[in-house]
mmCIF file of C-alpha atoms in Angstrom:
data_model
loop_
_atom_site.group_PDB
_atom_site.id
_atom_site.type_symbol
_atom_site.label_atom_id
_atom_site.label_comp_id
_atom_site.label_asym_id
_atom_site.label_seq_id
_atom_site.Cartn_x
_atom_site.Cartn_y
_atom_site.Cartn_z
ATOM 1 C CA MET A 7 -14.165 15.147 4.193
ATOM 2 C CA ILE A 8 -16.939 12.717 2.312
ATOM 3 C CA ALA A 9 -18.396 16.343 0.714
ATOM 4 C CA ARG A 10 -14.427 17.005 -0.378
ATOM 5 C CA ILE A 11 -14.706 13.554 -2.131
ATOM 6 C CA ALA A 12 -17.890 14.308 -3.426
ATOM 7 C CA GLU A 13 -16.703 17.337 -4.730
ATOM 8 C CA THR A 14 -14.152 15.590 -7.158
ATOM 9 C CA LEU A 15 -16.805 13.944 -8.905
ATOM 10 C CA THR A 16 -17.809 14.799 -12.246
ATOM 11 C CA PRO A 17 -18.936 13.303 -15.534
ATOM 12 C CA GLU A 18 -15.586 12.442 -16.541
ATOM 13 C CA ARG A 19 -14.429 10.975 -13.284
ATOM 14 C CA ALA A 20 -17.991 9.393 -11.831
ATOM 15 C CA GLU A 21 -16.428 6.248 -10.068
ATOM 16 C CA LEU A 22 -14.374 6.175 -6.535
ATOM 17 C CA CYS A 23 -11.061 4.050 -6.339
ATOM 18 C CA ILE A 24 -11.428 1.519 -3.897
ATOM 19 C CA HIS A 25 -8.943 3.918 -1.135
ATOM 20 C CA GLU A 26 -11.604 6.068 -1.743
ATOM 21 C CA TRP A 27 -14.735 3.988 -0.634
ATOM 22 C CA PHE A 28 -12.485 3.187 2.160
ATOM 23 C CA GLU A 29 -11.814 6.460 3.308
ATOM 24 C CA ILE A 30 -16.301 7.082 3.487
ATOM 25 C CA GLN A 31 -16.071 3.478 5.471
ATOM 26 C CA ALA A 32 -13.320 5.199 7.832
ATOM 27 C CA LEU A 33 -15.776 8.083 8.098
ATOM 28 C CA ARG A 34 -18.552 6.627 8.984
ATOM 29 C CA ASN A 35 -17.461 3.697 11.280
ATOM 30 C CA PRO A 36 -13.882 5.055 12.554
ATOM 31 C CA ASN A 37 -14.110 2.611 15.859
ATOM 32 C CA VAL A 38 -15.316 -0.460 14.134
ATOM 33 C CA VAL A 39 -12.696 -3.203 13.233
ATOM 34 C CA ALA A 40 -11.767 -3.392 10.320
ATOM 35 C CA LEU A 41 -8.955 -5.834 10.091
ATOM 36 C CA ILE A 42 -7.892 -8.474 12.018
ATOM 37 C CA PHE A 43 -5.010 -10.831 11.791
ATOM 38 C CA GLU A 44 -4.018 -13.867 14.453
ATOM 39 C CA ASP A 45 -4.169 -11.528 17.755
ATOM 40 C CA SER A 46 -3.597 -8.207 16.051
ATOM 41 C CA GLN A 47 -6.723 -5.830 15.354
ATOM 42 C CA LEU A 48 -7.227 -2.592 14.040
ATOM 43 C CA THR A 49 -10.303 0.089 13.198
ATOM 44 C CA TYR A 50 -10.987 2.133 10.200
ATOM 45 C CA ARG A 51 -9.467 5.096 11.490
ATOM 46 C CA GLU A 52 -6.197 3.005 12.657
ATOM 47 C CA LEU A 53 -6.114 1.291 9.499
ATOM 48 C CA ASN A 54 -6.517 4.785 7.388
ATOM 49 C CA THR A 55 -4.072 6.821 9.038
ATOM 50 C CA ARG A 56 -1.444 3.834 9.128
ATOM 51 C CA ALA A 57 -1.593 4.154 5.491
ATOM 52 C CA ASN A 58 -2.315 7.591 5.127
ATOM 53 C CA GLN A 59 1.018 7.889 6.800
ATOM 54 C CA LEU A 60 2.795 5.472 4.126
ATOM 55 C CA ALA A 61 1.365 7.062 1.483
ATOM 56 C CA HIS A 62 2.923 10.195 2.343
ATOM 57 C CA ARG A 63 6.337 8.667 2.526
ATOM 58 C CA LEU A 64 5.977 7.223 -0.489
ATOM 59 C CA ARG A 65 4.944 10.199 -2.618
ATOM 60 C CA SER A 66 7.879 11.656 -1.071
ATOM 61 C CA LEU A 67 9.593 9.030 -2.876
ATOM 62 C CA GLY A 68 8.215 9.208 -5.983
ATOM 63 C CA VAL A 69 5.387 7.139 -5.652
ATOM 64 C CA GLY A 70 2.824 8.430 -8.239
ATOM 65 C CA PRO A 71 0.432 6.989 -11.055
ATOM 66 C CA ASP A 72 1.263 3.624 -12.469
ATOM 67 C CA ALA A 73 4.269 3.382 -10.402
ATOM 68 C CA LEU A 74 4.911 -0.325 -9.589
ATOM 69 C CA VAL A 75 6.100 -0.715 -5.750
ATOM 70 C CA GLY A 76 7.294 -4.123 -4.820
ATOM 71 C CA VAL A 77 5.378 -5.931 -1.630
ATOM 72 C CA PHE A 78 7.871 -8.998 -0.390
ATOM 73 C CA MET A 79 5.604 -9.704 2.934
ATOM 74 C CA GLU A 80 4.389 -12.387 4.989
ATOM 75 C CA ARG A 81 0.647 -12.015 5.491
ATOM 76 C CA SER A 82 0.069 -9.649 8.334
ATOM 77 C CA LEU A 83 -1.400 -6.433 9.451
ATOM 78 C CA GLU A 84 1.634 -4.575 7.495
ATOM 79 C CA MET A 85 0.807 -6.134 4.586
ATOM 80 C CA VAL A 86 -2.627 -4.903 4.322
ATOM 81 C CA ILE A 87 -1.756 -1.794 4.896
ATOM 82 C CA ALA A 88 1.263 -1.474 2.683
ATOM 83 C CA LEU A 89 -0.927 -2.217 -0.366
ATOM 84 C CA TYR A 90 -3.621 0.579 0.779
ATOM 85 C CA GLY A 91 -0.954 2.510 1.303
ATOM 86 C CA ILE A 92 0.860 2.463 -2.255
ATOM 87 C CA LEU A 93 -3.251 2.594 -3.450
ATOM 88 C CA LYS A 94 -3.744 5.590 -1.884
ATOM 89 C CA ALA A 95 -0.152 7.184 -2.930
ATOM 90 C CA GLY A 96 -1.462 6.450 -6.463
ATOM 91 C CA GLY A 97 1.376 3.450 -7.114
ATOM 92 C CA ALA A 98 0.336 0.146 -8.229
ATOM 93 C CA TYR A 99 2.057 -2.618 -5.961
ATOM 94 C CA VAL A 100 3.603 -6.069 -7.424
ATOM 95 C CA PRO A 101 3.123 -9.178 -5.069
ATOM 96 C CA LEU A 102 6.086 -10.541 -4.588
ATOM 97 C CA ASP A 103 5.981 -13.983 -2.568
ATOM 98 C CA PRO A 104 8.950 -15.155 -0.149
ATOM 99 C CA GLU A 105 8.955 -18.325 -0.836
ATOM 100 C CA TYR A 106 9.608 -17.476 -4.761
ATOM 101 C CA PRO A 107 13.491 -18.551 -6.091
ATOM 102 C CA HIS A 108 15.946 -15.650 -6.066
ATOM 103 C CA GLU A 109 15.895 -16.310 -9.840
ATOM 104 C CA ARG A 110 12.013 -15.658 -10.111
ATOM 105 C CA LEU A 111 12.411 -12.565 -7.458
ATOM 106 C CA SER A 112 14.820 -11.058 -9.513
ATOM 107 C CA PHE A 113 13.363 -11.541 -12.612
ATOM 108 C CA MET A 114 9.662 -9.571 -11.477
ATOM 109 C CA ILE A 115 12.046 -7.185 -9.956
ATOM 110 C CA THR A 116 14.106 -6.619 -13.083
ATOM 111 C CA ASP A 117 11.286 -7.160 -15.446
ATOM 112 C CA ALA A 118 9.168 -4.437 -13.450
ATOM 113 C CA GLN A 119 11.508 -1.932 -13.349
ATOM 114 C CA ILE A 120 10.488 -2.099 -9.660
ATOM 115 C CA SER A 121 12.722 0.654 -7.525
ATOM 116 C CA LEU A 122 10.973 0.570 -4.675
ATOM 117 C CA LEU A 123 10.407 -2.482 -2.016
ATOM 118 C CA LEU A 124 8.136 -2.985 1.006
ATOM 119 C CA THR A 125 9.017 -5.970 3.135
ATOM 120 C CA GLN A 126 9.395 -6.720 7.042
ATOM 121 C CA LYS A 127 12.555 -7.061 8.936
ATOM 122 C CA GLN A 128 12.806 -10.895 9.553
ATOM 123 C CA LEU A 129 13.089 -10.924 5.350
ATOM 124 C CA LEU A 130 15.375 -8.673 4.317
ATOM 125 C CA ASP A 131 18.003 -11.342 4.431
ATOM 126 C CA SER A 132 16.308 -13.632 1.848
ATOM 127 C CA LEU A 133 15.759 -10.397 -0.877
ATOM 128 C CA PRO A 134 17.729 -11.639 -4.025
ATOM 129 C CA ASP A 135 20.795 -10.177 -5.041
ATOM 130 C CA GLU A 136 19.438 -7.812 -7.476
ATOM 131 C CA ARG A 137 16.995 -5.825 -5.284
ATOM 132 C CA PRO A 138 15.488 -2.429 -5.798
ATOM 133 C CA ALA A 139 17.628 1.045 -4.889
ATOM 134 C CA ILE A 140 14.990 1.574 -2.101
ATOM 135 C CA VAL A 141 13.912 -1.098 0.500
ATOM 136 C CA ILE A 142 11.473 -0.394 3.285
ATOM 137 C CA ALA A 143 10.950 -2.780 6.229
ATOM 138 C CA LEU A 144 7.480 -1.229 7.439
ATOM 139 C CA ASP A 145 7.938 -2.863 10.311
ATOM 140 C CA ASP A 146 11.210 -1.245 11.311
ATOM 141 C CA GLU A 147 9.742 2.273 10.049
ATOM 142 C CA GLY A 148 6.877 2.694 12.649
ATOM 143 C CA GLU A 149 9.185 6.215 14.290
ATOM 144 C CA GLY A 150 9.910 7.444 11.095
ATOM 145 C CA LEU A 151 5.911 7.030 9.756
ATOM 146 C CA ALA A 152 4.493 8.423 13.107
ATOM 147 C CA ASN A 153 6.100 11.873 11.264
ATOM 148 C CA GLU A 154 4.104 11.582 7.965
ATOM 149 C CA SER A 155 0.481 13.515 7.738
ATOM 150 C CA VAL A 156 -2.286 11.234 9.012
ATOM 151 C CA GLU A 157 -4.358 13.047 6.663
ATOM 152 C CA ASN A 158 -5.785 11.287 3.078
ATOM 153 C CA PRO A 159 -3.857 12.397 0.309
ATOM 154 C CA VAL A 160 -4.829 14.142 -2.543
ATOM 155 C CA THR A 161 -6.528 11.523 -4.922
ATOM 156 C CA LEU A 162 -3.944 12.105 -7.960
ATOM 157 C CA VAL A 163 -6.096 8.533 -9.881
ATOM 158 C CA SER A 164 -8.565 7.399 -11.659
ATOM 159 C CA GLU A 165 -10.210 3.813 -12.040
ATOM 160 C CA GLN A 166 -8.387 4.207 -15.406
ATOM 161 C CA ASN A 167 -4.968 4.043 -13.687
ATOM 162 C CA LEU A 168 -3.201 0.601 -12.418
ATOM 163 C CA ALA A 169 -3.693 -1.157 -8.729
ATOM 164 C CA TYR A 170 -1.417 -3.936 -9.506
ATOM 165 C CA CYS A 171 0.586 -5.993 -11.709
ATOM 166 C CA ILE A 172 1.095 -9.950 -10.908
ATOM 167 C CA TYR A 173 2.859 -12.074 -12.789
ATOM 168 C CA THR A 174 1.458 -15.604 -13.268
#
């Protein structure tokens, strides 16, 4: 797999994106803990696998280079999986703080033309009325995502593509 990533490097594309560096780390240290949140943890392999599954789902829903995906989540393992999965799909994430007023969230969703939003089950009722066409509660998608491929998706982006869009 590391050889596959190295083969994609050409003079026009001499840099790796952050998700590709993470894939290399996951190959080198699959059983090392990569993420700890409260009483839960994920190894590099587990995090990479779950992000891959999400990336494949997102691609099937049309996420690709520079597509903006909303992330309306509290800090959690799922939030990191969401960010990483979006990058692996080729998209860019737009963080939407659940503490923001509905008017602000509605403006951001509309202004960024977000058509897909990742969230958590407990936040579904907190979404503003102005919401994307597709809303996925990651903590409620376990079995559905389990059917997605665990393989690293083919990289569609370079360092020239968007990774995130932050409203200040």
